Tab-separated table of C-alpha atoms in Angstrom:
chain	number	residue	atom	x	y	z
A	1	MET	CA	-71.635	-69.910	-12.747
A	2	SER	CA	-73.048	-69.801	-9.769
A	3	GLN	CA	-72.360	-67.562	-7.051
A	4	LYS	CA	-71.195	-69.385	-3.524
A	5	SER	CA	-71.369	-67.801	-0.308
A	6	PHE	CA	-68.329	-68.559	1.923
A	7	SER	CA	-68.787	-68.686	5.627
A	8	SER	CA	-65.238	-68.175	7.016
A	9	LEU	CA	-61.907	-66.398	6.078
A	10	LYS	CA	-60.287	-69.985	5.688
A	11	GLU	CA	-62.847	-70.885	2.939
A	12	ILE	CA	-62.133	-67.490	1.207
A	13	GLU	CA	-58.320	-68.118	1.391
A	14	ALA	CA	-58.694	-71.872	0.275
A	15	ARG	CA	-60.654	-70.840	-2.900
A	16	LYS	CA	-58.073	-67.906	-3.398
A	17	GLU	CA	-55.356	-70.559	-3.453
A	18	ARG	CA	-57.167	-72.791	-5.931
A	19	LEU	CA	-57.736	-70.014	-8.164
A	20	ARG	CA	-54.173	-69.097	-8.118
A	21	GLU	CA	-53.148	-72.666	-9.023
A	22	ASP	CA	-55.679	-72.948	-11.855
A	23	ILE	CA	-54.097	-69.453	-13.124
A	24	ARG	CA	-50.523	-70.671	-12.778
A	25	ARG	CA	-51.329	-74.101	-14.376
A	26	GLY	CA	-53.194	-72.113	-17.276
A	27	ASN	CA	-50.253	-69.754	-17.844
A	28	GLN	CA	-47.866	-72.927	-18.029
A	29	THR	CA	-50.207	-74.364	-20.806
A	30	ILE	CA	-50.447	-71.252	-22.728
A	31	THR	CA	-46.504	-70.826	-22.563
A	32	ARG	CA	-45.954	-74.657	-23.593
A	33	LEU	CA	-48.349	-74.190	-26.654
A	34	SER	CA	-47.037	-70.869	-27.790
A	35	THR	CA	-43.322	-72.337	-27.468
A	36	ASP	CA	-44.503	-75.399	-29.321
A	37	ILE	CA	-46.062	-73.148	-32.104
A	38	PHE	CA	-43.488	-70.321	-32.615
A	39	VAL	CA	-40.111	-71.679	-31.611
A	40	PRO	CA	-38.576	-73.654	-34.519
A	41	LYS	CA	-37.702	-77.318	-33.373
A	42	LYS	CA	-33.873	-78.354	-34.224
A	43	PRO	CA	-33.754	-81.110	-37.154
A	44	ASP	CA	-32.650	-84.408	-35.609
A	45	ASN	CA	-31.148	-85.634	-38.678
A	46	ARG	CA	-29.999	-84.747	-42.185
A	47	LYS	CA	-33.457	-85.534	-43.799
A	48	GLU	CA	-35.376	-83.207	-41.390
A	49	MET	CA	-32.680	-80.305	-41.831
A	50	ILE	CA	-33.141	-80.715	-45.668
A	51	SER	CA	-36.961	-80.864	-45.392
A	52	GLN	CA	-36.757	-77.795	-43.076
A	53	ALA	CA	-34.680	-75.824	-45.724
A	54	VAL	CA	-36.976	-76.595	-48.496
A	55	ASN	CA	-39.932	-75.539	-46.538
A	56	VAL	CA	-38.290	-72.284	-45.646
A	57	GLY	CA	-37.444	-71.842	-49.402
A	58	PHE	CA	-41.024	-72.050	-50.324
A	59	ILE	CA	-42.086	-69.697	-47.951
A	60	ILE	CA	-39.581	-67.168	-48.986
A	61	PHE	CA	-40.720	-67.838	-52.444
A	62	ASP	CA	-44.454	-67.514	-51.606
A	63	ILE	CA	-43.738	-64.122	-50.018
A	64	ILE	CA	-41.986	-62.952	-53.075
A	65	LEU	CA	-44.963	-63.937	-55.393
A	66	LEU	CA	-47.460	-62.291	-52.905
A	67	ALA	CA	-45.339	-59.070	-52.707
A	68	LYS	CA	-45.093	-58.618	-56.516
A	69	LYS	CA	-48.879	-59.515	-56.959
A	70	LEU	CA	-50.048	-56.848	-54.321
A	71	ASP	CA	-47.689	-54.384	-55.763
A	72	SER	CA	-48.914	-55.226	-59.355
A	73	LYS	CA	-52.518	-54.926	-58.063
A	74	TYR	CA	-52.298	-51.930	-56.058
A	75	ALA	CA	-49.968	-49.879	-58.389
A	76	ILE	CA	-52.744	-48.813	-60.371
A	77	VAL	CA	-54.661	-47.422	-57.161
A	78	MET	CA	-51.234	-45.429	-56.223
A	79	LYS	CA	-50.877	-44.037	-59.907
A	80	GLY	CA	-54.536	-42.948	-59.483
A	81	ILE	CA	-53.854	-41.214	-56.156
A	82	GLU	CA	-50.655	-39.491	-57.496
A	83	LEU	CA	-52.783	-38.144	-60.395
A	84	ILE	CA	-55.307	-36.738	-58.239
A	85	ARG	CA	-52.646	-35.038	-55.936
A	86	LYS	CA	-51.188	-33.516	-58.963
A	87	TYR	CA	-54.435	-32.284	-60.357
A	88	LYS	CA	-55.295	-30.786	-57.210
A	89	LYS	CA	-51.831	-28.924	-57.133
A	90	LYS	CA	-52.483	-27.438	-60.326
A	91	LYS	CA	-55.747	-25.904	-59.319
């Protein structure tokens, strides 16, 4: 980015106003995109409502399977930590 020298206060104020406008437009774009991503859309018809319910059901099922998998995988680690703590308490 090249440095531009300004010769008057009006040029500085004009540049400042352009930058404010760019920032405002950028903020609007970010707000719109985040709303599109994170705010669920209302289904327009029964088919979309059923599809959305099925998708939510699959997501919940996937979360439950992941939780069980992580619990079974790291249960061994947690049991090992408990055994180490008990062993240290005995000493």
